Amino acid sequence: MELAARGLRERIGTEIRSGVGFLAIAVTLLALALLLPRLDADPTLGVTWSSSPFTDEGWSVMGARNAILLGRWTTDEWQLVITQLPLNAVAFGVFSAFGVGIVQARIVSVVCSAVTVGLIAWLVGRRVGRSAGLIAAAVLATSPLFIYYGRLAILEPMVITALVATGCLLLAARSRSSWRVGILVGLAGAVAIGTKVSAAAPLIGILAGATVIPGSGRQALARRSVIAIAVMVGLGLAWALAVMASGISIPAAIRPWPETGISLDPATILLRVFQFFAWDYDQALVYGFLIGILGLVGLVAVAQDWRRLDERQQRVAGMAVGWIVVGLGVLLISSYRPNRYLVAMLPPFAILAGMGLSSIARRAGRLRPVAVGGLLVLLVASGVRFDRSTPETHDLVHAQADLAARLPRGAVVEGGLAPTLAMRAAVTTIVVQGEVNRGDLYTRHGVRWILAPRNYVPDWVATHASAWASREIVACYPWRPRDVCLVRVPDRPG
């Protein structure tokens, strides 16, 4: 163990001295500097038609929050925590150390986002060159979708960290360590899928895209991929057995998932692809335009230079292309694809942009530093411009503090926004969605508080009409396009 630790320290020291490790650390710190200043700011309206920026932050860490404040991970039929275990495990550690709150929850995402930028710089810088690594990192870190979702307490930041780590481990290790590396690749992939199951598509693209490139290292890479798949399948089976042994129904737990509606019908596929590009589905092209164009330009440049690339560089490009083809391909044929789903597609576009644009800049000769510097300035300026383009509000942190003081300990609060707004309060929050938590929650769970828009009417009103008629609006908070109100329902017979 001591020898292994010493070897790891020496390896890290070598990477830092080579300049690539220093670059990765530097861009990680710069990404933190970009994301941290607005850590307590509310999500901007209008970036997506989905309500996810205003609901999912509470939903994503509800299990960890429940465990800290209530002593149990789940309290009702809403059991999404079992399909989001890695994020909740890390959030549990952060909450244990720093308390429960939206800022603490977002710290996890910000660190993941910054680490992702550093890993991209390291992978591309190590295989292609420091200029390429720096450009790739800058393209990713300044993308509007990365900036917007990269500091929200949602699943995507941890997913892309695990995906990029999978690619780094797969491509960066020595050929003689197939078993050890294969296990590590499998663990990283399992973290990605365990955080969000849709990560399976880009994972397939990563493994296939890197392995399909011919060369002397192909056999070792194939072994790592097979071992990694075996590890992921084994962990998936162990997870399923553990969940079933605990008495939790997996089909019931995944009921809150949105309906993706993946279709293999050719006519439907063509229609959905047309809708995505022609109608700019959820402003995906608006906010992903620059990184998409730079990635495509990079792809063309890489294709032109393909014969000049060594095998390891070709594998990096192959991995990025496979990631895009499979991951984006599945997304394009899905019926539900809000623009936050594109966050998992940003790293491969950044990789291709870094590889290709550095090759183009190399042709500028002595003007190469000027070309690279000018590109970096433009990227940073565009990222800062997007980041500062809207007024900054801090309604959520104030609402959480007020509700933590106002709600009595042990209360039961119904409402889809309750997990987010009442995150700091030691209360049970119940989300009603689809068939989850339907029925008489007033009697079954003792709901006496509602945290929802003014026009929200619970399912159980007809059964307890007298109590509902005597409800009292205690306070209202600005959130989303309209106010969210805290309503107290008295104890009365229905």
Tab-separated table of C-alpha atoms in Angstrom:
chain	number	residue	atom	x	y	z
A	1	MET	CA	0.000	0.000	0.000
A	2	GLU	CA	2.810	2.391	0.906
A	3	LEU	CA	4.595	1.614	-2.370
A	4	ALA	CA	1.396	2.222	-4.334
A	5	ALA	CA	0.836	5.560	-2.582
A	6	ARG	CA	4.443	6.556	-3.240
A	7	GLY	CA	4.065	5.600	-6.900
A	8	LEU	CA	0.880	7.667	-7.173
A	9	ARG	CA	2.595	10.703	-5.626
A	10	GLU	CA	5.504	10.359	-8.020
A	11	ARG	CA	3.124	10.063	-10.980
A	12	ILE	CA	1.240	13.189	-9.940
A	13	GLY	CA	4.502	15.070	-9.462
A	14	THR	CA	5.640	14.033	-12.932
A	15	GLU	CA	2.380	15.205	-14.481
A	16	ILE	CA	2.625	18.586	-12.770
A	17	ARG	CA	6.244	19.062	-13.797
A	18	SER	CA	5.374	18.166	-17.393
A	19	GLY	CA	3.115	21.207	-17.585
A	20	VAL	CA	-0.042	19.255	-18.427
A	21	GLY	CA	-0.868	18.611	-14.773
A	22	PHE	CA	-0.266	22.263	-13.956
A	23	LEU	CA	-2.569	23.236	-16.845
A	24	ALA	CA	-5.318	20.931	-15.543
A	25	ILE	CA	-5.070	22.392	-12.032
A	26	ALA	CA	-5.030	25.955	-13.384
A	27	VAL	CA	-8.137	25.571	-15.552
A	28	THR	CA	-9.932	23.757	-12.722
A	29	LEU	CA	-9.328	26.755	-10.465
A	30	LEU	CA	-10.386	29.155	-13.231
A	31	ALA	CA	-13.609	27.189	-13.748
A	32	LEU	CA	-14.281	27.434	-10.019
A	33	ALA	CA	-13.711	31.182	-10.242
A	34	LEU	CA	-16.288	31.401	-13.029
A	35	LEU	CA	-18.939	29.265	-11.315
A	36	LEU	CA	-18.619	30.148	-7.620
A	37	PRO	CA	-19.543	33.864	-7.562
A	38	ARG	CA	-23.247	33.213	-8.264
A	39	LEU	CA	-23.546	30.067	-6.181
A	40	ASP	CA	-26.478	31.464	-4.197
A	41	ALA	CA	-28.228	33.095	-7.190
A	42	ASP	CA	-31.564	31.850	-8.490
A	43	PRO	CA	-31.733	30.037	-11.845
A	44	THR	CA	-32.509	32.373	-14.726
A	45	LEU	CA	-35.953	32.171	-16.286
A	46	GLY	CA	-36.298	31.527	-20.003
A	47	VAL	CA	-33.295	29.280	-20.613
A	48	THR	CA	-35.528	26.190	-20.804
A	49	TRP	CA	-39.244	25.482	-20.998
A	50	SER	CA	-38.754	22.714	-18.428
A	51	SER	CA	-39.453	23.464	-14.785
A	52	SER	CA	-36.351	21.470	-13.791
A	53	PRO	CA	-34.212	24.450	-12.650
A	54	PHE	CA	-36.910	25.289	-10.108
A	55	THR	CA	-37.859	21.787	-8.935
A	56	ASP	CA	-35.028	19.332	-9.555
A	57	GLU	CA	-32.505	20.848	-7.172
A	58	GLY	CA	-34.662	19.707	-4.279
A	59	TRP	CA	-35.604	16.424	-5.882
A	60	SER	CA	-32.011	15.463	-6.745
A	61	VAL	CA	-30.707	15.628	-3.172
A	62	MET	CA	-33.928	14.789	-1.344
A	63	GLY	CA	-32.594	11.462	-0.124
A	64	ALA	CA	-29.473	12.985	1.441
A	65	ARG	CA	-31.484	15.846	2.895
A	66	ASN	CA	-34.022	13.427	4.416
A	67	ALA	CA	-31.252	11.288	5.889
A	68	ILE	CA	-29.661	14.280	7.645
A	69	LEU	CA	-32.803	16.041	8.873
A	70	LEU	CA	-35.235	13.128	9.354
A	71	GLY	CA	-32.977	10.118	9.884
A	72	ARG	CA	-34.265	8.163	6.878
A	73	TRP	CA	-33.591	8.375	3.143
A	74	THR	CA	-37.189	7.989	1.942
A	75	THR	CA	-40.470	8.927	3.587
A	76	ASP	CA	-43.166	8.000	1.051
A	77	GLU	CA	-43.639	6.640	-2.482
A	78	TRP	CA	-41.120	9.110	-3.916
A	79	GLN	CA	-37.976	6.972	-3.885
A	80	LEU	CA	-35.849	8.408	-6.690
A	81	VAL	CA	-32.838	8.363	-4.396
A	82	ILE	CA	-32.168	4.735	-5.299
A	83	THR	CA	-31.590	5.736	-8.949
A	84	GLN	CA	-29.442	8.731	-7.969
A	85	LEU	CA	-27.269	7.175	-5.280
A	86	PRO	CA	-23.826	8.651	-6.118
A	87	LEU	CA	-25.037	12.258	-5.999
A	88	ASN	CA	-26.952	11.673	-2.777
A	89	ALA	CA	-24.006	9.887	-1.171
A	90	VAL	CA	-21.717	12.854	-1.866
A	91	ALA	CA	-24.414	15.348	-0.869
A	92	PHE	CA	-24.884	13.439	2.398
A	93	GLY	CA	-21.200	13.952	3.184
A	94	VAL	CA	-21.359	17.656	2.344
A	95	PHE	CA	-24.556	18.155	4.347
A	96	SER	CA	-23.031	16.310	7.296
A	97	ALA	CA	-20.023	18.644	7.260
A	98	PHE	CA	-21.641	21.981	6.379
A	99	GLY	CA	-25.363	21.637	7.029
A	100	VAL	CA	-28.308	21.325	4.648
A	101	GLY	CA	-29.043	24.083	2.149
A	102	ILE	CA	-29.063	25.001	-1.509
A	103	VAL	CA	-25.567	26.523	-1.450
A	104	GLN	CA	-24.107	23.354	0.062
A	105	ALA	CA	-25.961	21.222	-2.501
A	106	ARG	CA	-24.667	23.346	-5.370
A	107	ILE	CA	-21.088	23.087	-4.129
A	108	VAL	CA	-21.135	19.426	-5.194
A	109	SER	CA	-22.121	20.382	-8.745
A	110	VAL	CA	-19.635	23.242	-8.976
A	111	VAL	CA	-16.749	21.022	-7.879
A	112	CYS	CA	-17.837	18.330	-10.363
A	113	SER	CA	-18.047	20.894	-13.171
A	114	ALA	CA	-14.618	22.354	-12.396
A	115	VAL	CA	-13.053	18.891	-12.162
A	116	THR	CA	-14.576	18.016	-15.537
A	117	VAL	CA	-12.897	21.048	-17.112
A	118	GLY	CA	-9.577	20.015	-15.570
A	119	LEU	CA	-9.915	16.424	-16.792
A	120	ILE	CA	-10.648	17.604	-20.335
A	121	ALA	CA	-7.556	19.849	-20.253
A	122	TRP	CA	-5.450	16.980	-18.933
A	123	LEU	CA	-6.662	14.349	-21.407
A	124	VAL	CA	-6.407	16.515	-24.521
A	125	GLY	CA	-3.244	18.259	-23.295
A	126	ARG	CA	-1.508	14.966	-22.571
A	127	ARG	CA	-2.396	13.365	-25.889
A	128	VAL	CA	-2.426	16.318	-28.308
A	129	GLY	CA	-0.638	19.259	-26.675
A	130	ARG	CA	-1.112	21.940	-24.065
A	131	SER	CA	-2.617	24.445	-26.521
A	132	ALA	CA	-5.215	21.879	-27.546
A	133	GLY	CA	-5.972	21.068	-23.898
A	134	LEU	CA	-6.357	24.732	-23.012
A	135	ILE	CA	-8.696	25.387	-25.953
A	136	ALA	CA	-10.807	22.303	-25.169
A	137	ALA	CA	-11.149	23.338	-21.538
A	138	ALA	CA	-12.071	26.916	-22.493
A	139	VAL	CA	-14.668	25.786	-25.048
A	140	LEU	CA	-16.367	23.620	-22.411
A	141	ALA	CA	-16.124	26.041	-19.482
A	142	THR	CA	-17.585	28.975	-21.441
A	143	SER	CA	-20.510	27.108	-23.018
A	144	PRO	CA	-23.835	28.652	-21.858
A	145	LEU	CA	-25.409	25.291	-21.045
A	146	PHE	CA	-22.355	24.283	-19.013
A	147	ILE	CA	-22.377	27.570	-17.089
A	148	TYR	CA	-26.134	27.485	-16.459
A	149	TYR	CA	-26.496	23.877	-15.343
A	150	GLY	CA	-22.964	23.446	-14.011
A	151	ARG	CA	-23.745	25.098	-10.688
A	152	LEU	CA	-27.278	23.819	-10.121
A	153	ALA	CA	-27.817	20.928	-7.720
A	154	ILE	CA	-28.960	18.557	-10.467
A	155	LEU	CA	-27.649	15.292	-11.888
A	156	GLU	CA	-25.836	16.467	-15.020
A	157	PRO	CA	-22.604	17.872	-13.473
A	158	MET	CA	-21.759	14.598	-11.713
A	159	VAL	CA	-22.744	12.597	-14.799
A	160	ILE	CA	-20.309	14.409	-17.097
A	161	THR	CA	-17.531	14.180	-14.506
A	162	ALA	CA	-17.959	10.412	-14.376
A	163	LEU	CA	-18.179	10.157	-18.188
A	164	VAL	CA	-15.012	12.188	-18.744
A	165	ALA	CA	-13.231	10.229	-15.993
A	166	THR	CA	-14.258	7.032	-17.793
A	167	GLY	CA	-12.641	8.284	-20.999
A	168	CYS	CA	-9.495	9.459	-19.213
A	169	LEU	CA	-8.997	6.123	-17.457
A	170	LEU	CA	-9.720	4.164	-20.606
A	171	LEU	CA	-7.238	6.054	-22.792
A	172	ALA	CA	-4.534	7.271	-20.438
A	173	ALA	CA	-3.388	4.091	-18.723
A	174	ARG	CA	-0.505	1.836	-19.684
A	175	SER	CA	-1.369	-1.288	-21.677
A	176	ARG	CA	0.037	-3.690	-19.063
A	177	SER	CA	-2.533	-2.684	-16.451
A	178	SER	CA	-5.673	-3.872	-18.249
A	179	TRP	CA	-7.352	-5.547	-15.283
A	180	ARG	CA	-6.809	-2.742	-12.818
A	181	VAL	CA	-7.711	-0.050	-15.335
A	182	GLY	CA	-10.722	-1.989	-16.582
A	183	ILE	CA	-12.085	-2.148	-13.036
A	184	LEU	CA	-11.539	1.594	-12.561
A	185	VAL	CA	-13.230	2.348	-15.896
A	186	GLY	CA	-16.154	0.166	-14.836
A	187	LEU	CA	-16.440	1.959	-11.494
A	188	ALA	CA	-16.441	5.371	-13.183
A	189	GLY	CA	-19.057	4.203	-15.655
A	190	ALA	CA	-21.168	2.781	-12.830
A	191	VAL	CA	-21.082	6.169	-11.081
A	192	ALA	CA	-22.345	7.816	-14.277
A	193	ILE	CA	-25.209	5.345	-14.746
A	194	GLY	CA	-25.944	5.243	-11.017
A	195	THR	CA	-26.390	8.995	-11.066
A	196	LYS	CA	-28.511	9.049	-14.214
A	197	VAL	CA	-29.337	5.915	-16.180
A	198	SER	CA	-29.367	7.774	-19.517
A	199	ALA	CA	-25.560	7.989	-19.199
A	200	ALA	CA	-25.488	4.433	-20.574
A	201	ALA	CA	-25.816	5.750	-24.157
A	202	PRO	CA	-22.735	8.024	-24.168
A	203	LEU	CA	-20.833	5.342	-22.224
A	204	ILE	CA	-21.424	2.884	-25.056
A	205	GLY	CA	-20.184	5.518	-27.482
A	206	ILE	CA	-17.046	6.171	-25.409
A	207	LEU	CA	-16.060	2.501	-25.242
A	208	ALA	CA	-16.936	1.752	-28.866
A	209	GLY	CA	-15.426	4.915	-30.319
A	210	ALA	CA	-12.074	4.385	-28.609
A	211	THR	CA	-11.913	0.658	-29.339
A	212	VAL	CA	-12.840	0.781	-33.013
A	213	ILE	CA	-9.634	2.655	-33.948
A	214	PRO	CA	-7.071	0.125	-35.281
A	215	GLY	CA	-3.556	-0.056	-33.913
A	216	SER	CA	-1.208	-1.885	-31.574
A	217	GLY	CA	-3.098	-0.856	-28.438
A	218	ARG	CA	-6.484	-1.997	-29.644
A	219	GLN	CA	-6.367	-5.418	-27.984
A	220	ALA	CA	-5.514	-3.990	-24.557
A	221	LEU	CA	-8.217	-1.360	-24.946
A	222	ALA	CA	-10.765	-4.022	-25.860
A	223	ARG	CA	-9.816	-6.000	-22.736
A	224	ARG	CA	-10.309	-2.932	-20.557
A	225	SER	CA	-13.686	-2.294	-22.157
A	226	VAL	CA	-14.865	-5.866	-21.607
A	227	ILE	CA	-13.718	-5.786	-17.981
A	228	ALA	CA	-15.392	-2.404	-17.488
A	229	ILE	CA	-18.685	-3.683	-18.906
A	230	ALA	CA	-18.513	-6.731	-16.639
A	231	VAL	CA	-17.918	-4.489	-13.617
A	232	MET	CA	-20.859	-2.254	-14.533
A	233	VAL	CA	-23.179	-5.209	-15.105
A	234	GLY	CA	-22.061	-6.821	-11.835
A	235	LEU	CA	-22.624	-3.640	-9.856
A	236	GLY	CA	-25.997	-3.162	-11.544
A	237	LEU	CA	-27.109	-6.647	-10.512
A	238	ALA	CA	-25.849	-6.116	-6.967
A	239	TRP	CA	-27.751	-2.834	-6.810
A	240	ALA	CA	-30.964	-4.478	-8.035
A	241	LEU	CA	-30.677	-7.302	-5.502
A	242	ALA	CA	-29.974	-4.872	-2.661
A	243	VAL	CA	-32.966	-2.711	-3.605
A	244	MET	CA	-35.313	-5.692	-3.831
A	245	ALA	CA	-34.007	-7.063	-0.528
A	246	SER	CA	-34.825	-3.744	1.131
A	247	GLY	CA	-38.453	-4.080	0.069
A	248	ILE	CA	-38.379	-1.190	-2.406
A	249	SER	CA	-40.109	-1.780	-5.728
A	250	ILE	CA	-37.842	-0.722	-8.597
A	251	PRO	CA	-40.775	-0.154	-11.012
A	252	ALA	CA	-42.457	2.011	-8.379
A	253	ALA	CA	-39.254	3.918	-7.685
A	254	ILE	CA	-38.757	4.884	-11.331
A	255	ARG	CA	-42.356	6.031	-11.867
A	256	PRO	CA	-41.418	9.721	-11.488
A	257	TRP	CA	-39.061	9.437	-14.486
A	258	PRO	CA	-40.231	11.433	-17.516
A	259	GLU	CA	-41.495	9.431	-20.468
A	260	THR	CA	-38.704	9.428	-23.049
A	261	GLY	CA	-40.690	7.741	-25.800
A	262	ILE	CA	-37.733	6.427	-27.830
A	263	SER	CA	-38.973	5.277	-31.222
A	264	LEU	CA	-37.271	3.155	-33.889
A	265	ASP	CA	-39.881	3.908	-36.529
A	266	PRO	CA	-38.039	5.565	-39.473
A	267	ALA	CA	-40.763	8.148	-40.101
A	268	THR	CA	-40.887	9.110	-36.417
A	269	ILE	CA	-37.096	9.350	-36.245
A	270	LEU	CA	-36.964	11.664	-39.266
A	271	LEU	CA	-39.726	13.828	-37.810
A	272	ARG	CA	-38.009	14.143	-34.432
A	273	VAL	CA	-34.640	14.975	-35.984
A	274	PHE	CA	-36.325	17.594	-38.162
A	275	GLN	CA	-38.143	19.048	-35.148
A	276	PHE	CA	-34.939	19.244	-33.154
A	277	PHE	CA	-32.997	21.201	-35.764
A	278	ALA	CA	-35.777	23.112	-37.530
A	279	TRP	CA	-37.699	24.212	-34.441
A	280	ASP	CA	-34.679	24.484	-32.120
A	281	TYR	CA	-36.163	22.178	-29.515
A	282	ASP	CA	-35.986	23.896	-26.108
A	283	GLN	CA	-33.474	26.458	-27.451
A	284	ALA	CA	-30.845	23.737	-27.658
A	285	LEU	CA	-29.265	25.285	-30.744
A	286	VAL	CA	-29.308	28.810	-29.304
A	287	TYR	CA	-27.336	27.848	-26.226
A	288	GLY	CA	-25.319	25.062	-27.826
A	289	PHE	CA	-24.542	26.839	-31.108
A	290	LEU	CA	-20.998	28.016	-30.419
A	291	ILE	CA	-19.656	24.794	-28.916
A	292	GLY	CA	-21.416	22.815	-31.653
A	293	ILE	CA	-19.881	24.885	-34.452
A	294	LEU	CA	-16.411	24.825	-32.881
A	295	GLY	CA	-16.696	21.068	-32.408
A	296	LEU	CA	-17.708	20.539	-36.044
A	297	VAL	CA	-14.880	22.789	-37.264
A	298	GLY	CA	-12.524	20.790	-35.076
A	299	LEU	CA	-13.874	17.529	-36.470
A	300	VAL	CA	-13.198	18.671	-40.042
A	301	ALA	CA	-9.654	19.721	-39.096
A	302	VAL	CA	-9.029	16.419	-37.327
A	303	ALA	CA	-10.276	14.496	-40.363
A	304	GLN	CA	-7.904	16.431	-42.616
A	305	ASP	CA	-4.948	15.739	-40.294
A	306	TRP	CA	-5.950	12.157	-39.542
A	307	ARG	CA	-2.888	10.504	-41.124
A	308	ARG	CA	-0.580	12.792	-39.177
A	309	LEU	CA	-2.114	11.873	-35.816
A	310	ASP	CA	-0.565	9.077	-33.807
A	311	GLU	CA	-2.664	6.174	-32.587
A	312	ARG	CA	-3.334	7.642	-29.150
A	313	GLN	CA	-4.516	10.935	-30.643
A	314	GLN	CA	-6.782	9.077	-33.045
A	315	ARG	CA	-8.317	7.213	-30.123
A	316	VAL	CA	-9.148	10.459	-28.327
A	317	ALA	CA	-10.905	11.706	-31.463
A	318	GLY	CA	-12.590	8.329	-31.972
A	319	MET	CA	-13.877	8.346	-28.407
A	320	ALA	CA	-15.313	11.850	-28.877
A	321	VAL	CA	-17.011	10.923	-32.163
A	322	GLY	CA	-18.453	7.712	-30.693
A	323	TRP	CA	-19.716	9.651	-27.692
A	324	ILE	CA	-21.523	12.116	-29.973
A	325	VAL	CA	-22.890	9.558	-32.429
A	326	VAL	CA	-24.432	7.257	-29.819
A	327	GLY	CA	-25.303	9.815	-27.138
A	328	LEU	CA	-26.733	12.477	-29.423
A	329	GLY	CA	-28.294	9.837	-31.657
A	330	VAL	CA	-30.368	8.455	-28.778
A	331	LEU	CA	-31.300	11.986	-27.743
A	332	LEU	CA	-32.496	12.899	-31.230
A	333	ILE	CA	-34.936	9.975	-31.410
A	334	SER	CA	-36.411	10.635	-27.949
A	335	SER	CA	-39.679	12.473	-27.470
A	336	TYR	CA	-38.500	14.176	-24.255
A	337	ARG	CA	-35.198	16.063	-24.588
A	338	PRO	CA	-34.955	19.329	-22.648
A	339	ASN	CA	-31.750	21.225	-23.270
A	340	ARG	CA	-30.190	20.100	-19.975
A	341	TYR	CA	-29.854	16.638	-21.573
A	342	LEU	CA	-27.332	18.205	-23.956
A	343	VAL	CA	-24.929	18.892	-21.086
A	344	ALA	CA	-23.715	15.284	-21.350
A	345	MET	CA	-22.875	15.983	-25.026
A	346	LEU	CA	-20.694	19.037	-24.402
A	347	PRO	CA	-17.361	17.342	-23.464
A	348	PRO	CA	-16.842	15.493	-26.783
A	349	PHE	CA	-17.551	18.659	-28.780
A	350	ALA	CA	-14.994	20.469	-26.610
A	351	ILE	CA	-12.431	17.705	-27.192
A	352	LEU	CA	-12.836	17.907	-30.972
A	353	ALA	CA	-12.727	21.702	-30.848
A	354	GLY	CA	-9.482	21.636	-28.882
A	355	MET	CA	-7.836	19.115	-31.198
A	356	GLY	CA	-8.951	20.762	-34.429
A	357	LEU	CA	-8.573	24.425	-33.533
A	358	SER	CA	-5.074	23.877	-32.151
A	359	SER	CA	-4.180	22.234	-35.463
A	360	ILE	CA	-5.565	25.211	-37.381
A	361	ALA	CA	-3.703	27.632	-35.106
A	362	ARG	CA	-0.470	25.693	-35.693
A	363	ARG	CA	-0.637	26.697	-39.342
A	364	ALA	CA	-0.415	30.343	-38.322
A	365	GLY	CA	3.281	29.850	-37.584
A	366	ARG	CA	4.686	32.640	-35.448
A	367	LEU	CA	1.232	34.084	-35.024
A	368	ARG	CA	0.047	30.924	-33.264
A	369	PRO	CA	0.169	32.436	-29.724
A	370	VAL	CA	-1.835	35.408	-30.979
A	371	ALA	CA	-4.403	33.118	-32.631
A	372	VAL	CA	-4.795	30.905	-29.568
A	373	GLY	CA	-4.874	33.904	-27.213
A	374	GLY	CA	-7.471	35.704	-29.318
A	375	LEU	CA	-9.688	32.619	-29.388
A	376	LEU	CA	-9.448	32.219	-25.617
A	377	VAL	CA	-10.330	35.880	-25.065
A	378	LEU	CA	-13.396	35.550	-27.310
A	379	LEU	CA	-14.516	32.376	-25.520
A	380	VAL	CA	-14.127	33.849	-22.054
A	381	ALA	CA	-15.898	37.046	-23.131
A	382	SER	CA	-18.854	35.081	-24.518
A	383	GLY	CA	-19.097	33.001	-21.349
A	384	VAL	CA	-18.964	36.023	-19.042
A	385	ARG	CA	-21.489	37.844	-21.230
A	386	PHE	CA	-23.977	34.985	-20.914
A	387	ASP	CA	-23.310	34.665	-17.194
A	388	ARG	CA	-24.012	38.346	-16.585
A	389	SER	CA	-26.821	38.822	-19.110
A	390	THR	CA	-29.691	38.629	-16.630
A	391	PRO	CA	-30.510	40.320	-13.302
A	392	GLU	CA	-29.394	38.375	-10.245
A	393	THR	CA	-31.922	37.433	-7.558
A	394	HIS	CA	-31.514	35.424	-4.355
A	395	ASP	CA	-35.107	34.480	-3.567
A	396	LEU	CA	-34.415	30.792	-2.908
A	397	VAL	CA	-31.843	31.232	-0.129
A	398	HIS	CA	-34.153	33.696	1.644
A	399	ALA	CA	-37.188	31.408	1.242
A	400	GLN	CA	-35.258	28.435	2.619
A	401	ALA	CA	-34.160	30.393	5.668
A	402	ASP	CA	-37.679	31.708	6.329
A	403	LEU	CA	-39.346	28.313	5.936
A	404	ALA	CA	-36.744	26.653	8.173
A	405	ALA	CA	-37.737	29.085	10.911
A	406	ARG	CA	-41.465	29.055	10.196
A	407	LEU	CA	-42.362	25.374	9.687
A	408	PRO	CA	-42.737	23.267	12.867
A	409	ARG	CA	-40.348	20.343	13.185
A	410	GLY	CA	-41.946	17.088	12.039
A	411	ALA	CA	-44.599	18.762	9.859
A	412	VAL	CA	-45.674	17.141	6.592
A	413	VAL	CA	-45.636	19.475	3.578
A	414	GLU	CA	-47.168	18.631	0.207
A	415	GLY	CA	-46.043	20.212	-3.057
A	416	GLY	CA	-43.667	19.664	-5.941
A	417	LEU	CA	-41.676	22.750	-4.936
A	418	ALA	CA	-41.544	21.794	-1.253
A	419	PRO	CA	-38.274	19.774	-1.437
A	420	THR	CA	-36.480	22.786	-2.909
A	421	LEU	CA	-38.011	25.655	-0.936
A	422	ALA	CA	-38.257	23.782	2.387
A	423	MET	CA	-34.907	22.015	1.994
A	424	ARG	CA	-33.537	23.346	5.283
A	425	ALA	CA	-36.672	22.677	7.346
A	426	ALA	CA	-36.854	19.442	9.373
A	427	VAL	CA	-40.129	18.436	7.738
A	428	THR	CA	-41.359	15.678	5.455
A	429	THR	CA	-41.846	16.954	1.911
A	430	ILE	CA	-44.190	14.989	-0.372
A	431	VAL	CA	-44.202	15.361	-4.143
A	432	VAL	CA	-47.291	14.323	-6.105
A	433	GLN	CA	-46.453	13.458	-9.706
A	434	GLY	CA	-48.158	11.077	-12.088
A	435	GLU	CA	-49.322	8.118	-10.026
A	436	VAL	CA	-46.806	8.760	-7.247
A	437	ASN	CA	-48.286	9.792	-3.871
A	438	ARG	CA	-51.841	9.969	-5.160
A	439	GLY	CA	-54.726	9.566	-2.766
A	440	ASP	CA	-55.721	10.879	0.646
A	441	LEU	CA	-52.425	12.339	1.873
A	442	TYR	CA	-54.298	14.337	4.508
A	443	THR	CA	-55.166	11.116	6.339
A	444	ARG	CA	-52.443	8.731	5.161
A	445	HIS	CA	-49.435	11.009	5.714
A	446	GLY	CA	-50.916	13.724	7.915
A	447	VAL	CA	-50.433	16.567	5.420
A	448	ARG	CA	-51.294	19.854	7.113
A	449	TRP	CA	-49.151	22.173	5.042
A	450	ILE	CA	-49.106	22.933	1.328
A	451	LEU	CA	-46.236	24.681	-0.458
A	452	ALA	CA	-47.365	25.333	-4.005
A	453	PRO	CA	-48.706	28.022	-6.382
A	454	ARG	CA	-51.929	29.721	-5.249
A	455	ASN	CA	-54.113	27.734	-7.647
A	456	TYR	CA	-52.860	24.326	-6.457
A	457	VAL	CA	-55.653	22.015	-5.277
A	458	PRO	CA	-54.699	18.691	-3.586
A	459	ASP	CA	-56.299	15.398	-4.666
A	460	TRP	CA	-57.861	14.919	-1.247
A	461	VAL	CA	-59.882	18.173	-1.135
A	462	ALA	CA	-63.227	16.519	-1.879
A	463	THR	CA	-62.761	14.105	1.038
A	464	HIS	CA	-61.744	16.854	3.466
A	465	ALA	CA	-63.686	19.821	2.108
A	466	SER	CA	-64.264	21.389	5.531
A	467	ALA	CA	-60.574	21.426	6.407
A	468	TRP	CA	-59.634	22.814	2.993
A	469	ALA	CA	-62.245	25.551	3.244
A	470	SER	CA	-60.624	26.682	6.502
A	471	ARG	CA	-57.104	26.817	5.095
A	472	GLU	CA	-54.867	29.791	5.879
A	473	ILE	CA	-52.260	31.345	3.606
A	474	VAL	CA	-49.299	31.873	5.925
A	475	ALA	CA	-46.694	33.354	3.554
A	476	CYS	CA	-45.824	33.630	-0.134
A	477	TYR	CA	-42.445	33.528	-1.843
A	478	PRO	CA	-41.382	34.671	-5.330
A	479	TRP	CA	-40.361	31.577	-7.265
A	480	ARG	CA	-40.704	30.688	-10.933
A	481	PRO	CA	-43.040	32.968	-12.937
A	482	ARG	CA	-45.537	33.154	-10.074
A	483	ASP	CA	-45.480	33.188	-6.285
A	484	VAL	CA	-45.444	30.003	-4.228
A	485	CYS	CA	-47.515	30.116	-1.057
A	486	LEU	CA	-47.294	28.264	2.238
A	487	VAL	CA	-50.789	27.152	3.215
A	488	ARG	CA	-51.784	25.685	6.572
A	489	VAL	CA	-54.710	23.249	6.688
A	490	PRO	CA	-56.358	22.752	10.110
A	491	ASP	CA	-57.233	19.468	11.777
A	492	ARG	CA	-60.903	18.991	10.972
A	493	PRO	CA	-63.076	16.048	9.981
A	494	GLY	CA	-63.728	15.878	6.242
